[in-house]
CSV table of C-alpha atoms in Angstrom, one decimal:
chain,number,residue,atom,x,y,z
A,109,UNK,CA,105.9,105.3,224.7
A,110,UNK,CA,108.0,105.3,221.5
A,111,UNK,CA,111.5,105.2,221.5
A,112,UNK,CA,113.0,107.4,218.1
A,113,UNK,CA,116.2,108.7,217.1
A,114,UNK,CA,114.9,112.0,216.3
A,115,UNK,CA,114.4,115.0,218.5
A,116,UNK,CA,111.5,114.9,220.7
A,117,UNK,CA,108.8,116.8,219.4
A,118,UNK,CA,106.4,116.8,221.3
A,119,UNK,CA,106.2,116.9,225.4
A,120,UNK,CA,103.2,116.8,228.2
A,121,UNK,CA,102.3,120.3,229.7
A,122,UNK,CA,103.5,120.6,233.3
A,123,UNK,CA,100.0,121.3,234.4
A,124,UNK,CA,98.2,118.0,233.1
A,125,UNK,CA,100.8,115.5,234.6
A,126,UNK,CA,100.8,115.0,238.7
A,127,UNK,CA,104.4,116.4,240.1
A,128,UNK,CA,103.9,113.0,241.6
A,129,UNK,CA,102.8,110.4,238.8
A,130,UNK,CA,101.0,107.2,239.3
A,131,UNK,CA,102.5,105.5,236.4
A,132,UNK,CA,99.2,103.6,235.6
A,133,UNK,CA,100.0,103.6,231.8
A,134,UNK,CA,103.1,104.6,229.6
A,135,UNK,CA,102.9,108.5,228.0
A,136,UNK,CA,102.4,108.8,224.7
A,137,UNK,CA,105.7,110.6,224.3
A,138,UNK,CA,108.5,110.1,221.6
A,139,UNK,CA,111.8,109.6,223.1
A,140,UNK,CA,115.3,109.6,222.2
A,141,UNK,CA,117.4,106.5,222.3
A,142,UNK,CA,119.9,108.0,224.5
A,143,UNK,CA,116.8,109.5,226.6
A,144,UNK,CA,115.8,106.4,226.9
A,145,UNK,CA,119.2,105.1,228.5
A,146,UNK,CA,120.3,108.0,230.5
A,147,UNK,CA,116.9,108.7,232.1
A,148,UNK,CA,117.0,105.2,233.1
A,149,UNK,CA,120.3,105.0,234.7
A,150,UNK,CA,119.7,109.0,236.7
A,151,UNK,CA,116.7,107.3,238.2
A,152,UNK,CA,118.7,103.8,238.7
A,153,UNK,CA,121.0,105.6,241.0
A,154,UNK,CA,118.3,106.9,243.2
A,155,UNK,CA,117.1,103.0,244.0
A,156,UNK,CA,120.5,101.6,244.7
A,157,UNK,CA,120.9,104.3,246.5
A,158,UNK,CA,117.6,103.7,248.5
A,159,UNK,CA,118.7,100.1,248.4
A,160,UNK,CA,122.0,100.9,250.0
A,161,UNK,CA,120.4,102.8,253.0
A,162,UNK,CA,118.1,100.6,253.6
A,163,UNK,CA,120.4,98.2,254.3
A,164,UNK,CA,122.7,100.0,256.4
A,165,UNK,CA,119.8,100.2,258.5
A,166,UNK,CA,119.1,104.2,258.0
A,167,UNK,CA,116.4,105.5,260.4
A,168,UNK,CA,113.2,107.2,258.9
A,169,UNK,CA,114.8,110.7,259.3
A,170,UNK,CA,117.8,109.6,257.7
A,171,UNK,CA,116.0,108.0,254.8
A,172,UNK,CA,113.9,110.9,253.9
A,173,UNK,CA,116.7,113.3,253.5
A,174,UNK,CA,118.8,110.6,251.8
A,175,UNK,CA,115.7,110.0,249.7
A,176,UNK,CA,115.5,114.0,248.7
A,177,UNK,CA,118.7,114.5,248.0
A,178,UNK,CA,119.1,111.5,245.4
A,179,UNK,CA,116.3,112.8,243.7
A,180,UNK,CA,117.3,116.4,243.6
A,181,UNK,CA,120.9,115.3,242.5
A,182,UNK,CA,119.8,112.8,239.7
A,183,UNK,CA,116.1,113.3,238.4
A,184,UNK,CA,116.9,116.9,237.5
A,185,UNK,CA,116.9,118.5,233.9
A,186,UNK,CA,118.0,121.6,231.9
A,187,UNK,CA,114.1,122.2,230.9
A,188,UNK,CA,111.8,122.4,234.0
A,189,UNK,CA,109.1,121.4,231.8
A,190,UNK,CA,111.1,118.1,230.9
A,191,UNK,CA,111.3,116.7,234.5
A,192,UNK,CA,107.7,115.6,235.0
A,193,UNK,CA,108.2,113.7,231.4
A,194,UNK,CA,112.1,112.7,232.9
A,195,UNK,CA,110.6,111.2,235.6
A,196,UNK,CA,107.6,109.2,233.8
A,197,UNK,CA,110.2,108.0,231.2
A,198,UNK,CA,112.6,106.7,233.5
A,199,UNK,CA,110.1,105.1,235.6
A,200,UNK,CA,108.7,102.9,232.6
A,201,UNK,CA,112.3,102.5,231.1
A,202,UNK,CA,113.5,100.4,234.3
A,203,UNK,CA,109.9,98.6,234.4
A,204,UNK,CA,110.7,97.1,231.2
A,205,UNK,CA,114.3,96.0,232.6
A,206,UNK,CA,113.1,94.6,236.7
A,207,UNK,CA,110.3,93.1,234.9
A,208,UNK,CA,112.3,90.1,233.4
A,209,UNK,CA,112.7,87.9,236.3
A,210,UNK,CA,111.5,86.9,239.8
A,211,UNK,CA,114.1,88.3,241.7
A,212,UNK,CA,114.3,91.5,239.8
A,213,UNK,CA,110.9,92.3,240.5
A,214,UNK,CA,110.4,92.0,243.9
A,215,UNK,CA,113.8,94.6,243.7
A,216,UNK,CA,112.0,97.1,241.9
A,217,UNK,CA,108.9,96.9,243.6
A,218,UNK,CA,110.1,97.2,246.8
A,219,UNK,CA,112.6,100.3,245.7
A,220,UNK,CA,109.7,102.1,243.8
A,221,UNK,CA,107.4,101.9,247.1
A,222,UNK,CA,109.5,103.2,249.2
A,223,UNK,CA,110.7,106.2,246.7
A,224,UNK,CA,107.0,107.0,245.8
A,225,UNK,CA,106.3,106.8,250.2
A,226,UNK,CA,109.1,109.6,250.3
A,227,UNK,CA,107.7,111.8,247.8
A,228,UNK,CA,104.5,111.1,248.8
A,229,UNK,CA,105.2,112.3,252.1
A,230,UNK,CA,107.2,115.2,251.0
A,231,UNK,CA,104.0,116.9,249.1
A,232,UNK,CA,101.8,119.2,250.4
A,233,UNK,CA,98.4,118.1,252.2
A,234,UNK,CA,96.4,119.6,249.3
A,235,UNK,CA,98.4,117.4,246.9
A,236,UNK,CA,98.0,114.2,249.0
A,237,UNK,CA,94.1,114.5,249.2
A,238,UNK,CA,94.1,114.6,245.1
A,239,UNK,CA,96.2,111.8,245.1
A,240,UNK,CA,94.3,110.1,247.5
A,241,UNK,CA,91.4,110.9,245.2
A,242,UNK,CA,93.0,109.8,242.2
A,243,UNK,CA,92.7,106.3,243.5
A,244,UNK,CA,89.2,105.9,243.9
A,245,UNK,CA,89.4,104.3,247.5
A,246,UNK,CA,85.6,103.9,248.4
A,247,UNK,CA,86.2,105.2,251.8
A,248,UNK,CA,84.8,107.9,253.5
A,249,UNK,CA,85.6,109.8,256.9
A,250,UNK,CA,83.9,108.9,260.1
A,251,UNK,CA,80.7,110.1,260.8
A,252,UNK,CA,80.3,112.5,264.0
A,253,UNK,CA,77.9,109.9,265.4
A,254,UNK,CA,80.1,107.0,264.9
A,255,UNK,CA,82.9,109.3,265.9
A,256,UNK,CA,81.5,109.7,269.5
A,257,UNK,CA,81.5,105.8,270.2
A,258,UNK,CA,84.7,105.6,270.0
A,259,UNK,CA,86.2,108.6,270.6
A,260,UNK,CA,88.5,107.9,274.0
A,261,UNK,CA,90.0,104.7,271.7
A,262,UNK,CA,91.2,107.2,268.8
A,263,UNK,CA,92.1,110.1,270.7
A,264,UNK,CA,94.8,107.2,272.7
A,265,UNK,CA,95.9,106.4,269.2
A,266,UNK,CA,95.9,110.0,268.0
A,267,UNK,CA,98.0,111.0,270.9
A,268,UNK,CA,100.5,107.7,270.6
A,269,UNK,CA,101.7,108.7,267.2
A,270,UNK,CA,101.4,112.9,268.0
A,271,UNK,CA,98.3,113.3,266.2
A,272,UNK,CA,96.0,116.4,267.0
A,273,UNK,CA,93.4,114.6,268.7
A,274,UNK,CA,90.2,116.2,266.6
A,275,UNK,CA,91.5,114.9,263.7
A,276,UNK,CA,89.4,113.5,260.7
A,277,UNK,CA,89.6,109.6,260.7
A,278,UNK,CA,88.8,107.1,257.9
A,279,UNK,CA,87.6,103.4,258.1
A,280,UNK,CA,89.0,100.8,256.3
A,281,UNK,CA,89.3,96.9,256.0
A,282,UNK,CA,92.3,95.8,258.4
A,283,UNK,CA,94.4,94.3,256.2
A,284,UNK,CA,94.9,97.2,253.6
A,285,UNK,CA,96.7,98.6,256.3
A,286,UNK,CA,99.0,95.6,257.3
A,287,UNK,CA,102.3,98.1,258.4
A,288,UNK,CA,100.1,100.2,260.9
A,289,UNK,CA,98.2,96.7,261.9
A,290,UNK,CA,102.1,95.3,262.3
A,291,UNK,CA,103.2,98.9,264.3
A,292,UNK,CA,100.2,99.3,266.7
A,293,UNK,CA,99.1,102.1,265.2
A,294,UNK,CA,95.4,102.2,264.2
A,295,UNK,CA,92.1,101.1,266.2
A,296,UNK,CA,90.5,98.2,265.5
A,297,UNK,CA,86.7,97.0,265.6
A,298,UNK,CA,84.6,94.7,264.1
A,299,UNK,CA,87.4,94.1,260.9
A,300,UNK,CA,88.2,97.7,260.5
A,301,UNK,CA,91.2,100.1,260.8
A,302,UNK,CA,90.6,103.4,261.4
A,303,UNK,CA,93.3,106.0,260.7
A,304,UNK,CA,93.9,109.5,260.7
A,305,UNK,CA,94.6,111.5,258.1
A,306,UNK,CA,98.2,111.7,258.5
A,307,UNK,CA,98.5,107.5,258.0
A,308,UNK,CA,96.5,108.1,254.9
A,309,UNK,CA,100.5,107.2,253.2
A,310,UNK,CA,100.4,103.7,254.0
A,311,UNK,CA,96.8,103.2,252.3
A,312,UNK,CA,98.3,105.1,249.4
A,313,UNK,CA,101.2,103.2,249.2
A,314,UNK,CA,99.3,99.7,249.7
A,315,UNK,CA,97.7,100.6,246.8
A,316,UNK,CA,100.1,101.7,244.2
A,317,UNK,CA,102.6,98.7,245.0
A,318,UNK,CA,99.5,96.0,244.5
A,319,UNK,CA,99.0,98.2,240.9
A,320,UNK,CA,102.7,98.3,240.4
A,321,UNK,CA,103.5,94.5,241.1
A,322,UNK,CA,100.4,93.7,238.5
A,323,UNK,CA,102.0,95.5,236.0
A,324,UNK,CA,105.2,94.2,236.6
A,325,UNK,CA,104.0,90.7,235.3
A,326,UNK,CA,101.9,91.6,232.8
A,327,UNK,CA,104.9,93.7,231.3
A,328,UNK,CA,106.8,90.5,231.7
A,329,UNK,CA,104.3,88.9,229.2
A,330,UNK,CA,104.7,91.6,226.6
A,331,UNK,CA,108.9,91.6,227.3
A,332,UNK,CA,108.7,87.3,226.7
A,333,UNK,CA,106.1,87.1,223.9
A,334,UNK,CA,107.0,90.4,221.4
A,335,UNK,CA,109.0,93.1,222.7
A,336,UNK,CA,112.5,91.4,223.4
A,337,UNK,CA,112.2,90.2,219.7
A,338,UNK,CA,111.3,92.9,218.2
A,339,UNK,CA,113.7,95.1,219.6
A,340,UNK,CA,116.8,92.3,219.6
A,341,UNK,CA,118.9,95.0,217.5
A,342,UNK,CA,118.0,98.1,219.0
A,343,UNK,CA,116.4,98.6,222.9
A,344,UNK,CA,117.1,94.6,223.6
A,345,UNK,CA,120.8,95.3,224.3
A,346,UNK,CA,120.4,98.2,226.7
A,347,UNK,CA,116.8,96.5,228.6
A,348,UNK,CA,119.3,93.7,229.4
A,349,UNK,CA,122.5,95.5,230.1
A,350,UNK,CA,121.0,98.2,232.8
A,351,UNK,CA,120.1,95.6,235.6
A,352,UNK,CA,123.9,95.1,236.6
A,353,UNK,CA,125.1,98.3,235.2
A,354,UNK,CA,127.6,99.9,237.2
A,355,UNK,CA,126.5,103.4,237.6
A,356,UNK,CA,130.0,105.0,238.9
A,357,UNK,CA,133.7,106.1,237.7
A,358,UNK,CA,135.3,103.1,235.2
A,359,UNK,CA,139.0,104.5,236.6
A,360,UNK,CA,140.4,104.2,233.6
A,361,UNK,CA,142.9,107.2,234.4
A,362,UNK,CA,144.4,107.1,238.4
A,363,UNK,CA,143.7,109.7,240.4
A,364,UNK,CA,146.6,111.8,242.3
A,365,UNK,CA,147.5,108.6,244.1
A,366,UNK,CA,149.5,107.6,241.3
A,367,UNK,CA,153.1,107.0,242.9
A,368,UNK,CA,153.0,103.4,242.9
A,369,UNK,CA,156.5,101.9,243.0
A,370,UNK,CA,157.0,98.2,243.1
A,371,UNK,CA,159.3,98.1,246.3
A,372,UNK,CA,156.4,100.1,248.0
A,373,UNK,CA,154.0,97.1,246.7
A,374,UNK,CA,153.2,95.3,249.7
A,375,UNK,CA,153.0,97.6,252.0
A,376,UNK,CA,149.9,99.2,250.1
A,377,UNK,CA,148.7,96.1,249.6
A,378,UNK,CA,147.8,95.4,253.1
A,379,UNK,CA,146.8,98.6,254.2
A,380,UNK,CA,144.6,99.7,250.7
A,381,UNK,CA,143.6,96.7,248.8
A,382,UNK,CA,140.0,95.2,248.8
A,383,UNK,CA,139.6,91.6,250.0
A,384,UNK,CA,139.3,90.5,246.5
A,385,UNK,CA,142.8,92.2,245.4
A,386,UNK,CA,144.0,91.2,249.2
A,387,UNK,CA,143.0,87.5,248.5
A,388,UNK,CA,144.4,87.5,244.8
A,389,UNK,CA,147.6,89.2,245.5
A,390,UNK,CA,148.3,86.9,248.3
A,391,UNK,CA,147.6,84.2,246.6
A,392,UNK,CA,150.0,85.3,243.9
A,393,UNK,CA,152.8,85.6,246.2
A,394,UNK,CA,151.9,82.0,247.6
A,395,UNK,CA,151.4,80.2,244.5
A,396,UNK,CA,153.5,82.5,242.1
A,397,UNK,CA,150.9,82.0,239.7
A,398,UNK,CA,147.3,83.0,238.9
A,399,UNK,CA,144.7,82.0,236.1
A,400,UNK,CA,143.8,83.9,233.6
A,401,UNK,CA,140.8,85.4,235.8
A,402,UNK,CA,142.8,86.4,238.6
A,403,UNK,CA,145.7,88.0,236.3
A,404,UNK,CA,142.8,90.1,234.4
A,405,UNK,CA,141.1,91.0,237.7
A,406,UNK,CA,144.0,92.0,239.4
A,407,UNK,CA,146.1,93.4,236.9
A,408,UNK,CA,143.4,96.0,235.8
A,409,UNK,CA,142.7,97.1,239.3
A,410,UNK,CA,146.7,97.7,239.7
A,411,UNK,CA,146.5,99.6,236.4
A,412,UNK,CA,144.0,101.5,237.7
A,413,UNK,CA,145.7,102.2,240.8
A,414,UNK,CA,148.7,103.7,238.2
A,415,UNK,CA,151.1,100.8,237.8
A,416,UNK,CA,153.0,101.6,233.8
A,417,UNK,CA,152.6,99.1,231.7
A,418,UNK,CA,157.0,98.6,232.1
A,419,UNK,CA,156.1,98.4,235.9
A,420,UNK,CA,153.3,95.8,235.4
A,421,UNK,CA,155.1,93.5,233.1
A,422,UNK,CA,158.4,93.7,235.8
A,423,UNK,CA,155.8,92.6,238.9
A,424,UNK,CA,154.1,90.1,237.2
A,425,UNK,CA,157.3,88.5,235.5
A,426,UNK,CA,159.3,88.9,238.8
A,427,UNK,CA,155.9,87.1,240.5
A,428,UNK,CA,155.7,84.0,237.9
A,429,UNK,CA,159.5,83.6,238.1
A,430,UNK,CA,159.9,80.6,240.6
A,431,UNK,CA,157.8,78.7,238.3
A,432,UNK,CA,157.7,80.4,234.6
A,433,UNK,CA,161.1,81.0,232.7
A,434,UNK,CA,161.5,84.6,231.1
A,435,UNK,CA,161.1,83.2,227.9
A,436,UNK,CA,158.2,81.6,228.3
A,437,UNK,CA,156.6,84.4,229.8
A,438,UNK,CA,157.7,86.6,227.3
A,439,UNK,CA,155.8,83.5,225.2
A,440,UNK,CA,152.8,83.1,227.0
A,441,UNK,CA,152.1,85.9,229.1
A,442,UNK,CA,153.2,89.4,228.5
A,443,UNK,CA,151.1,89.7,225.2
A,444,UNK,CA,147.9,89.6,227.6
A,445,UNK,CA,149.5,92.2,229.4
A,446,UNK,CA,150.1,94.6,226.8
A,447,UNK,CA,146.9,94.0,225.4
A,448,UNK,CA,145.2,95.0,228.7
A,449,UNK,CA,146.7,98.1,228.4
A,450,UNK,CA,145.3,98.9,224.8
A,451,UNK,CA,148.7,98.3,223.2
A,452,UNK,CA,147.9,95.2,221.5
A,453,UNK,CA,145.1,93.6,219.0
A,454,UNK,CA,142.4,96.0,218.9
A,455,UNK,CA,144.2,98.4,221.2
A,456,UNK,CA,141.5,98.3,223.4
A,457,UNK,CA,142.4,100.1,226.8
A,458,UNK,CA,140.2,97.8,229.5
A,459,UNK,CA,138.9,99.1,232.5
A,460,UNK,CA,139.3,97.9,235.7
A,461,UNK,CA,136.5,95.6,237.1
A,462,UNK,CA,133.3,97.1,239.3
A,463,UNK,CA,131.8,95.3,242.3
A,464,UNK,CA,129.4,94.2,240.0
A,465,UNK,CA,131.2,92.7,236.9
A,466,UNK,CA,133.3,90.7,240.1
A,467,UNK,CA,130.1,89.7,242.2
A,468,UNK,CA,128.5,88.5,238.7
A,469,UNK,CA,131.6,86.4,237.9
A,470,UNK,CA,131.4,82.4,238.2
A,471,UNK,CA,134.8,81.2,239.3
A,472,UNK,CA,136.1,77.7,238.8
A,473,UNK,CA,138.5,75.0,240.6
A,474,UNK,CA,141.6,76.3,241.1
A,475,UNK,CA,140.1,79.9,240.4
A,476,UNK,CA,140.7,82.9,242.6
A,477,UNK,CA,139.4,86.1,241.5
A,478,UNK,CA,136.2,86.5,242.1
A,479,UNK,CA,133.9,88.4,245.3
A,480,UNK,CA,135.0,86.4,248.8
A,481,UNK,CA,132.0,88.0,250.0
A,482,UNK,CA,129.8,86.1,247.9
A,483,UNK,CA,132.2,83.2,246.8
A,484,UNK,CA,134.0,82.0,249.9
A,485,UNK,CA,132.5,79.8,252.7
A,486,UNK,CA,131.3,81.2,255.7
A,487,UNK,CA,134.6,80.0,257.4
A,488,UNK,CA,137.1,81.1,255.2
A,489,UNK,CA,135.6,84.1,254.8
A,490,UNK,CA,135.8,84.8,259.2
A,491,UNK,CA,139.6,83.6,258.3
A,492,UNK,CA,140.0,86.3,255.5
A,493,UNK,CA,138.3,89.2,257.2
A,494,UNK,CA,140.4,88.4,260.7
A,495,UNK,CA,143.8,88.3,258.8
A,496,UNK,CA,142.7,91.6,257.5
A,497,UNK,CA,142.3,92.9,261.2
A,498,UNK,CA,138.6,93.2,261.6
A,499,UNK,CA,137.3,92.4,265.1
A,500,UNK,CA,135.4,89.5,265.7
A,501,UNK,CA,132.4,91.5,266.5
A,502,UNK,CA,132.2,93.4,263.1
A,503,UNK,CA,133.3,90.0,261.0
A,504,UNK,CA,129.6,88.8,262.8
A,505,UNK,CA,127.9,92.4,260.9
A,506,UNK,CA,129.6,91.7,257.6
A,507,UNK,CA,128.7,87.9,257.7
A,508,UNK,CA,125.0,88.8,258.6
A,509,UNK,CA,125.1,91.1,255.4
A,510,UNK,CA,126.3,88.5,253.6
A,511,UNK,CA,123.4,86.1,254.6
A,512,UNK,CA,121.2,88.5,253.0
A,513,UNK,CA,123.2,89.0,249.7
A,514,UNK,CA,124.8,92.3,250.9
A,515,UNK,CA,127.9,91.3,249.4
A,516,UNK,CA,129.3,95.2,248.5
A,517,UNK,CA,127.6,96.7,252.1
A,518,UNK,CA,129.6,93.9,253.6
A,519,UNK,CA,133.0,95.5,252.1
A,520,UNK,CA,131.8,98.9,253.2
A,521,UNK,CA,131.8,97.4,256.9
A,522,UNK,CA,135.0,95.9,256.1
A,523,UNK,CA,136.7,99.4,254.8
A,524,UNK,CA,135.0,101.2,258.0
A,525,UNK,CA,136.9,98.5,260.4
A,526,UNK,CA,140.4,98.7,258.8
A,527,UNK,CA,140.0,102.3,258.7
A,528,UNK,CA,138.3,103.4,261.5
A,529,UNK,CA,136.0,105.8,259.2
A,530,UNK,CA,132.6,105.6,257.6
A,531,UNK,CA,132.0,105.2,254.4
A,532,UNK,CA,128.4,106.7,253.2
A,533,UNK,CA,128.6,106.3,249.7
A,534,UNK,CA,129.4,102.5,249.6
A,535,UNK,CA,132.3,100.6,248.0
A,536,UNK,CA,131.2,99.8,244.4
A,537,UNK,CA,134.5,99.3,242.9
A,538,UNK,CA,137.7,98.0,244.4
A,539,UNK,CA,139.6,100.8,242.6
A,540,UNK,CA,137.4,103.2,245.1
A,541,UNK,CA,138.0,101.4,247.8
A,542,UNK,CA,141.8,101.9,247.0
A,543,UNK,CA,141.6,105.5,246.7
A,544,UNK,CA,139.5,106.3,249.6
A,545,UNK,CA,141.7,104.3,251.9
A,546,UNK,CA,145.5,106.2,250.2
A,547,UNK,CA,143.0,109.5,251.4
A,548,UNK,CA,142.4,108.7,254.6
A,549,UNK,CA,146.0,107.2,255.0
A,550,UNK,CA,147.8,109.8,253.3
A,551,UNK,CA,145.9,112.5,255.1
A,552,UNK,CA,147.9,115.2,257.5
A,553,UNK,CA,145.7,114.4,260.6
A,554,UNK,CA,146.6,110.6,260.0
A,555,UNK,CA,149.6,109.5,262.2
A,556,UNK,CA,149.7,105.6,260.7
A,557,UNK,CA,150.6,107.3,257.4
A,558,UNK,CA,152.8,104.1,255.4
């Protein structure tokens, strides 16, 4: 796969590619630099969104609509004849960037299995048998003679997982089938697993993660020993950049709720703000002073929530008073300020800060921005959480989430409590979480309206 500037000239005919490719080698297609960064980021949304229903503990129903719908909303293109290629691309694009370390490995692998077990499932039983095919399983269907030996043992299993009871069976090694082992739902004798035709996906699915984790390493190799070098000017920037790319709005212009007065301040503070902005703005008020991490991390988040640059320069001098004479803040602190807002130096205008960029940050002593879900103890984060107003038995679910690095499904939890309302998308910026909560708040049908 070649990655040009030019326009693509050339493209694979719909019917020679599989509507559901293997991915056993990259197309020899030429693609387009920003191709090669917007395919990548459509298909990154459908595994993060697989990610995040999978760990809100989505039943198999649930995840196969959730599945289908991702895909139909992001893997889609102007050209029909350019989705097959779309979906290749994309595919090999995020290879290259999960393939760089341990941890973003296993990620992909386990995202990719579960995306290609959807779609897998979702094709027609004509399509599954040539996929099937296309690995070249050396396994064939029961005889009729070894059929009748054990019939009354696979028409039990047949009928436990609502299988028609004269269906065709296969026989297979055991342990290729370690997830219908694991759920009871095979016979086994002498070694072997036979399953129906239906279970076929989980022999499929074996199969193309052992290829897919194989070619993870080995495209680790090729990333380590030539590509990353090679491409250090060009694709290096954008391999290394997508893995904790935040996929959503950068709410650099506030929505409607933009009628943020300073006297009205703490009261949205308590009832809107993330735990992060919670924890910094408290500890402004406490210590009347934050470091330069805190003051960037909550200072965008209020600009993006709509406080004027006037307004922002007012709280934040009015905050640092006790300890910080006007002049010297005029001195030492409202240049930042201004330059935050794009009205200094480069006139950059900075964006507010995702989940992500704050999850990824490394605070030090005396620090306080940061994510509490991923940065505080266990204890002070029960203390934060139960200031905020969650129940005890809910602080339990977010802490379990945090045990298993769910830091921004843990805020979701955390926005459901204090609001009393679900959440499906997932919190993946504290400016979102902001807005959402002013919604439900400022909403007709809500009588706690601040």
């Amino acid at each position: 796969m070649e990655v040009v500037r030019s326009q693509r000239k050339s493209s694979v005919p719909n019917d020679a590619v599989s509507t559901l490719p293997l991915y056993r080698s990259a197309p020899p297609l030429e693609v387009r630099l920003e191709d090669f960064e917007f395919y990548a980021i459509d298909r990154l949304r459908v595994l993060k969104g697989i990610s995040d229903g999978l760990s809100r503990g989505k039943k198999p129903d649930e995840m196969e609509k959730l599945v289908y719908d991702l895909w139909k909303e992001n893997m889609r293109h102007p050209q029909a004849s350019e989705v097959v290629n779309k979906d290749i691309i994309s595919h090999f694009v995020l290879r290259l960037v999960y393939c760089r370390t341990e941890e973003l490995r296993k990620w992909f692998l386990s995202m990719e299995t579960t995306l290609f077990r959807h779609r897998f499932l979702h094709e027609n039983p004509e399509v599954q048998k040539a996929l099937f095919a296309e690995f070249d399983l050396p396994y064939k269907a029961v005889s009729r003679a070894e059929y009748e030996t054990v019939k009354d043992m696979l028409n039990q299993v047949a009928r436990s997982i609502g299988q028609s009871t004269d269906a065709i069976f296969y026989k297979v090694p055991f342990e290729e089938v370690p997830e219908l082992v694991a759920g009871r739902r095979v016979f086994i004798k002498e070694g072997n697993a036979y399953i129906a035709m239906s279970q076929v996906v989980s022999l499929v699915v074996t199969q193309f993660r052992s290829h897919l984790s194989k070619a993870l390493v080995l495209t680790n190799r090729k990333w380590t020993s030539r590509i990353r070098e090679q491409e250090k000017d060009r694709l290096t920037p954008i391999i290394e950049a997508l893995s904790t790319s935040y996929l959503g709005p950068d709410y650099s212009q506030p929505t409607k709720h933009t009628d943020i007065s300073l006297k009205d301040i703490d009261q949205i503070a308590k009832s809107s703000f993330p735990l992060c902005m919670h924890h910094l703005f408290g500890k402004l008020r406490e210590d009347h002073h934050l470091k330069h991490g805190g003051r960037m991390q909550l200072g965008l988040f209020l600009k993006g929530m709509g406080l004027k640059l006037d307004d922002a320069l007012a709280f934040w001098k009015a905050e640092f008073s006790p300890k910080v004479g006007a002049e010297r803040f005029d001195k030492e602190y409202a240049y930042s300020i201004r330059h935050s807002y794009g009205k200094e130096g480069k006139r950059t205008d900075y964006t507010p800060y995702s989940c992500q960029k704050i999850i990824s940050s490394t605070p030090g002593v005396g620090d306080h921005h940061g994510c509490p879900y991923r940065h505080f103890s266990e204890e002070n984060l029960r203390a934060a959480l139960t200031r905020m107003g969650v129940g005890n038995r809910a602080v339990e679910d977010m802490l379990d989430k945090v045990r298993n690095r769910h830091y921004q499904l843990a805020c979701t939890l955390t926005f459901e409590a204090v609001h009393g309302s679900s959440c499906d998308a997932g919190i993946n910026h504290p400016n979102q979480y902001y807005n959402d909560s002013r919604k439900i708040l400022e909403s007709p049908n809500n009588s706690s309206n601040p």
